[in-house]
Short mmCIF file of C-alpha atoms in Angstrom, two decimals:
data_model
loop_
_atom_site.label_atom_id
_atom_site.label_comp_id
_atom_site.label_asym_id
_atom_site.label_seq_id
_atom_site.Cartn_x
_atom_site.Cartn_y
_atom_site.Cartn_z
CA MET A 1 -87.38 -39.83 36.89
CA ALA A 2 -90.63 -37.87 36.24
CA VAL A 3 -91.21 -34.41 37.45
CA ASP A 4 -94.10 -33.73 39.67
CA TRP A 5 -95.14 -30.21 38.51
CA THR A 6 -98.58 -30.10 40.36
CA ASP A 7 -98.99 -26.86 41.83
CA ARG A 8 -95.50 -25.80 41.32
CA VAL A 9 -94.97 -22.17 39.69
CA VAL A 10 -92.94 -21.27 36.52
CA LEU A 11 -92.86 -17.61 35.48
CA ILE A 12 -92.36 -17.21 31.84
CA THR A 13 -91.30 -14.06 30.27
CA GLY A 14 -92.14 -13.15 26.70
CA ALA A 15 -95.10 -15.78 27.10
CA SER A 16 -97.59 -14.03 24.73
CA SER A 17 -96.84 -16.01 21.50
CA GLY A 18 -94.19 -17.94 20.16
CA ILE A 19 -92.08 -20.38 22.26
CA GLY A 20 -92.94 -18.52 25.51
CA ARG A 21 -96.98 -19.40 24.67
CA ALA A 22 -96.29 -23.06 23.76
CA LEU A 23 -93.39 -23.71 26.70
CA ALA A 24 -96.61 -22.17 28.90
CA VAL A 25 -98.96 -24.64 27.41
CA ALA A 26 -96.49 -27.67 27.73
CA TRP A 27 -95.89 -26.89 31.27
CA ALA A 28 -99.93 -26.44 31.91
CA ARG A 29 -100.72 -29.91 30.63
CA ARG A 30 -98.00 -31.23 33.51
CA GLY A 31 -100.34 -29.46 36.32
CA ALA A 32 -98.18 -26.37 36.91
CA ARG A 33 -99.21 -22.99 37.59
CA VAL A 34 -98.07 -20.46 35.20
CA ALA A 35 -97.33 -17.12 35.53
CA LEU A 36 -97.16 -15.49 31.99
CA LEU A 37 -95.28 -12.06 31.46
CA ALA A 38 -95.62 -10.26 28.10
CA ARG A 39 -96.13 -6.46 26.98
CA ARG A 40 -99.38 -7.18 24.95
CA ALA A 41 -102.43 -7.49 27.27
CA GLU A 42 -104.58 -8.74 24.82
CA ALA A 43 -102.28 -11.70 23.62
CA LEU A 44 -101.39 -12.37 26.93
CA GLU A 45 -104.98 -13.19 28.36
CA GLU A 46 -105.08 -15.17 25.09
CA ALA A 47 -102.24 -17.09 25.70
CA ALA A 48 -103.49 -17.35 29.83
CA GLY A 49 -106.48 -19.12 28.53
CA ALA A 50 -105.03 -21.47 26.59
CA VAL A 51 -103.11 -22.32 29.93
CA GLU A 52 -106.45 -23.11 31.94
CA ALA A 53 -107.68 -25.23 28.89
CA ALA A 54 -104.68 -27.04 28.71
CA GLY A 55 -104.96 -28.20 33.06
CA GLY A 56 -102.94 -25.75 34.41
CA ARG A 57 -103.09 -22.28 36.72
CA ALA A 58 -102.69 -19.42 34.75
CA PHE A 59 -101.81 -15.53 36.03
CA ALA A 60 -101.04 -13.11 33.63
CA VAL A 61 -99.08 -10.07 34.36
CA VAL A 62 -98.41 -7.09 32.17
CA ALA A 63 -95.13 -5.55 32.03
CA ASP A 64 -91.95 -4.64 29.68
CA VAL A 65 -88.79 -6.84 30.59
CA ARG A 66 -86.66 -3.98 29.60
CA LYS A 67 -88.05 -2.20 32.95
CA SER A 68 -86.48 -3.71 36.21
CA GLU A 69 -89.00 -2.28 38.52
CA ALA A 70 -92.10 -3.42 36.06
CA VAL A 71 -90.38 -6.79 36.26
CA LYS A 72 -89.67 -6.10 39.86
CA ALA A 73 -93.64 -5.70 40.75
CA ALA A 74 -94.81 -8.29 38.59
CA THR A 75 -92.87 -10.59 40.52
CA GLU A 76 -94.07 -9.48 43.55
CA LEU A 77 -97.49 -9.91 42.14
CA VAL A 78 -96.63 -13.23 41.39
CA GLU A 79 -95.07 -14.53 44.75
CA ARG A 80 -98.09 -12.74 46.52
CA GLU A 81 -100.50 -14.70 44.62
CA TRP A 82 -98.79 -17.97 44.58
CA GLY A 83 -96.22 -17.76 47.22
CA ARG A 84 -92.82 -18.39 45.32
CA VAL A 85 -91.42 -18.79 41.84
CA ASP A 86 -89.64 -22.22 41.24
CA VAL A 87 -88.73 -21.83 38.11
CA LEU A 88 -87.79 -19.00 35.47
CA VAL A 89 -87.92 -18.85 31.93
CA ALA A 90 -86.09 -16.11 30.40
CA ASN A 91 -87.83 -16.34 27.29
CA ALA A 92 -88.53 -12.70 26.18
CA GLY A 93 -86.37 -11.70 22.91
CA ILE A 94 -86.52 -10.07 19.92
CA GLY A 95 -84.53 -10.39 16.44
CA GLU A 96 -83.72 -7.51 14.00
CA ILE A 97 -81.78 -7.58 10.85
CA THR A 98 -78.66 -5.47 11.31
CA ARG A 99 -76.44 -4.87 8.56
CA ALA A 100 -73.02 -3.01 8.72
CA GLU A 101 -74.03 -0.59 6.24
CA GLY A 102 -76.57 1.92 7.73
CA PHE A 103 -75.53 0.05 11.27
CA PRO A 104 -79.42 0.95 12.81
CA VAL A 105 -78.02 1.54 16.49
CA GLU A 106 -81.36 2.38 17.84
CA LYS A 107 -82.57 -0.97 16.80
CA ALA A 108 -79.57 -2.72 18.14
CA ARG A 109 -80.14 -1.05 21.93
CA GLU A 110 -83.94 -2.39 21.98
CA VAL A 111 -82.40 -5.76 21.05
CA PHE A 112 -80.00 -5.92 24.06
CA GLU A 113 -82.50 -4.29 26.02
CA THR A 114 -84.87 -7.13 25.59
CA ASN A 115 -82.93 -10.15 25.18
CA VAL A 116 -80.08 -9.26 27.88
CA VAL A 117 -81.08 -6.79 30.11
CA GLY A 118 -84.73 -8.08 30.24
CA ALA A 119 -83.18 -11.45 31.26
CA MET A 120 -81.02 -9.70 33.71
CA ASN A 121 -84.19 -7.86 35.22
CA ALA A 122 -85.95 -11.03 35.59
CA VAL A 123 -83.19 -12.68 37.02
CA ALA A 124 -82.56 -10.28 39.61
CA ALA A 125 -86.32 -10.09 40.60
CA VAL A 126 -86.52 -14.25 41.10
CA LEU A 127 -83.36 -14.65 42.54
CA PRO A 128 -83.39 -13.66 46.06
CA GLY A 129 -86.52 -16.23 46.45
CA MET A 130 -84.87 -18.93 45.18
CA LEU A 131 -81.82 -18.27 47.32
CA ALA A 132 -83.89 -17.71 50.56
CA ARG A 133 -85.81 -20.88 50.04
CA GLY A 134 -82.68 -22.91 48.59
CA ASP A 135 -84.59 -23.83 46.06
CA GLY A 136 -85.18 -23.06 42.06
CA GLN A 137 -84.07 -22.89 38.49
CA LEU A 138 -83.28 -20.39 36.16
CA VAL A 139 -83.94 -20.95 32.43
CA ALA A 140 -82.42 -18.83 29.50
CA ILE A 141 -83.80 -19.14 25.94
CA SER A 142 -80.48 -18.28 23.79
CA SER A 143 -80.06 -19.72 20.38
CA LEU A 144 -77.96 -21.90 18.25
CA ALA A 145 -76.91 -17.75 16.80
CA ALA A 146 -74.72 -17.68 20.04
CA TYR A 147 -72.05 -19.72 18.82
CA ARG A 148 -70.98 -17.48 15.70
CA GLY A 149 -71.69 -14.60 14.80
CA LEU A 150 -73.67 -14.39 11.42
CA PRO A 151 -73.73 -11.79 8.81
CA GLY A 152 -76.73 -9.33 8.74
CA SER A 153 -77.44 -10.91 12.43
CA GLY A 154 -74.58 -9.41 14.49
CA VAL A 155 -76.62 -8.04 17.09
CA TYR A 156 -78.49 -10.76 17.43
CA CYS A 157 -75.89 -13.13 17.59
CA ALA A 158 -74.31 -10.58 19.90
CA SER A 159 -77.10 -10.74 22.59
CA LYS A 160 -77.80 -14.54 22.55
CA ALA A 161 -73.81 -14.73 23.14
CA ALA A 162 -74.13 -12.10 26.01
CA LEU A 163 -77.42 -14.19 27.46
CA SER A 164 -75.75 -17.44 27.25
CA THR A 165 -72.30 -16.16 28.88
CA PHE A 166 -73.98 -14.57 31.77
CA PHE A 167 -75.98 -17.69 32.21
CA GLU A 168 -72.96 -19.55 32.45
CA SER A 169 -71.25 -17.09 34.91
CA LEU A 170 -74.34 -17.71 37.06
CA ARG A 171 -74.43 -21.51 36.75
CA VAL A 172 -70.93 -21.58 38.17
CA GLU A 173 -71.72 -19.27 41.09
CA LEU A 174 -74.97 -20.98 42.50
CA ARG A 175 -73.19 -24.12 42.62
CA GLY A 176 -73.82 -25.40 45.82
CA ARG A 177 -76.92 -23.43 46.40
CA ASN A 178 -79.64 -25.95 44.80
CA VAL A 179 -80.29 -23.31 42.17
CA ALA A 180 -80.23 -24.80 38.78
CA VAL A 181 -79.13 -22.99 35.82
CA THR A 182 -80.07 -24.25 32.39
CA THR A 183 -79.40 -22.69 28.74
CA ILE A 184 -81.32 -23.36 25.87
CA HIS A 185 -80.08 -23.09 22.42
CA PRO A 186 -82.50 -23.49 19.83
CA GLY A 187 -82.22 -23.78 16.13
CA PHE A 188 -84.81 -22.63 13.69
CA VAL A 189 -88.46 -23.05 15.41
CA ARG A 190 -91.41 -22.23 13.51
CA THR A 191 -92.73 -18.84 15.89
CA PRO A 192 -94.37 -15.60 14.42
CA MET A 193 -90.18 -14.30 14.49
CA THR A 194 -89.84 -16.81 11.77
CA THR A 195 -92.66 -16.60 9.74
CA GLY A 196 -92.25 -14.94 6.48
CA ARG A 197 -88.58 -14.82 6.61
CA ASP A 198 -86.88 -14.86 3.32
CA GLN A 199 -83.94 -16.85 3.98
CA PRO A 200 -83.09 -20.82 4.57
CA MET A 201 -83.91 -22.14 8.02
CA PRO A 202 -82.75 -25.80 7.89
CA PHE A 203 -84.14 -28.47 10.07
CA LEU A 204 -87.18 -26.13 11.17
CA VAL A 205 -88.56 -27.63 14.26
CA GLU A 206 -92.50 -26.65 15.30
CA VAL A 207 -92.94 -24.79 18.01
CA GLU A 208 -94.86 -27.40 20.25
CA ARG A 209 -92.16 -30.16 19.66
CA ALA A 210 -89.59 -27.57 20.05
CA ALA A 211 -91.66 -26.76 23.94
CA GLU A 212 -91.55 -30.46 24.50
CA LEU A 213 -87.92 -30.73 24.26
CA MET A 214 -87.03 -27.62 26.14
CA LEU A 215 -88.85 -29.16 28.71
CA ARG A 216 -87.70 -32.04 29.01
CA ALA A 217 -84.01 -30.41 29.39
CA VAL A 218 -85.39 -28.40 32.17
CA GLU A 219 -86.79 -31.56 33.93
CA ALA A 220 -83.64 -33.23 33.71
CA ARG A 221 -81.75 -29.86 34.95
CA ARG A 222 -79.68 -29.76 32.00
CA ARG A 223 -76.89 -27.26 32.21
CA THR A 224 -77.10 -26.58 28.54
CA TYR A 225 -79.10 -28.00 25.92
CA ALA A 226 -78.87 -27.62 22.04
CA PHE A 227 -81.15 -28.95 19.21
CA PRO A 228 -82.01 -29.99 16.67
CA TRP A 229 -78.96 -32.20 16.96
CA GLN A 230 -78.36 -31.61 13.13
CA LEU A 231 -78.13 -28.08 13.31
CA ALA A 232 -76.55 -27.91 16.75
CA TRP A 233 -73.66 -30.16 15.52
CA LEU A 234 -73.13 -28.01 12.54
CA ALA A 235 -73.01 -24.64 14.83
CA ARG A 236 -70.26 -26.47 17.41
CA LEU A 237 -68.29 -27.54 14.36
CA SER A 238 -68.36 -23.73 13.25
CA ARG A 239 -66.95 -22.73 16.83
CA HIS A 240 -63.69 -24.75 15.63
CA LEU A 241 -63.23 -23.61 11.87
CA PRO A 242 -60.54 -21.48 10.89
CA ASP A 243 -61.30 -17.73 10.71
CA ALA A 244 -60.27 -17.54 7.09
CA LEU A 245 -62.51 -20.64 5.95
CA HIS A 246 -65.45 -19.62 8.45
CA ASP A 247 -65.62 -16.08 6.65
CA ARG A 248 -65.39 -17.46 3.09
CA ILE A 249 -68.72 -19.69 3.57
CA LEU A 250 -70.51 -17.15 4.98
CA ALA A 251 -69.73 -14.85 2.17
CA ARG A 252 -70.67 -17.24 -0.29
CA SER A 253 -73.86 -17.71 1.74
CA LEU A 254 -74.35 -13.77 1.59
CA LEU A 255 -73.76 -13.81 -2.60
CA ARG A 256 -76.64 -16.53 -3.02
CA GLU A 257 -78.91 -13.64 -1.11
#
């Protein structure tokens, strides 16, 4: 059954580029009102223009998801403008190489504050309104990297695992409150974050295709959704590998770098 998005309000964090921007445009094509939240004002305004051009209505708000008061104030602006937030997409995220030798603790802290605390700040801002209305949906853009730790990406993997676990807890706690919770685990998606990376990216998905797949999962109110299926299958399989075998396979990949 198709979802009528006409005049429904979707708030997307990290909406100025990449997956967030592509999702905003995809929702706009379905007639939604899209609130875009990000730090970069110029890129945010350009994304808002793309939303309007795609047939939606845009409301751009500059805010840093790491700052709870800023996210709360931004959400209040959206609610004053459009009355509510029907769907939150906690998408804001960054990825950094964080190798064990010379471990960059400040960089690690920034990843967690953006990827995990930023999502928590967004949930805290929108959830009271959803619970009061008895209607809403919380969506986390996690990653297949949440499934197991990858060498050189330990902090990113850990942040996405934390995000997924947080939303899983919310999903169980909010049962019966008519607030759906969906966690999405993409594989490699062609975005500014992946452009120029000197590493294999199997089953790379174009960002527009990725946005369409994610939106369908949200419409179906899926609990979790992982794609592309080939990489998702391998990621799930890796969870069940004996640690010794898992470590040996990844150690070989390090030797090839």
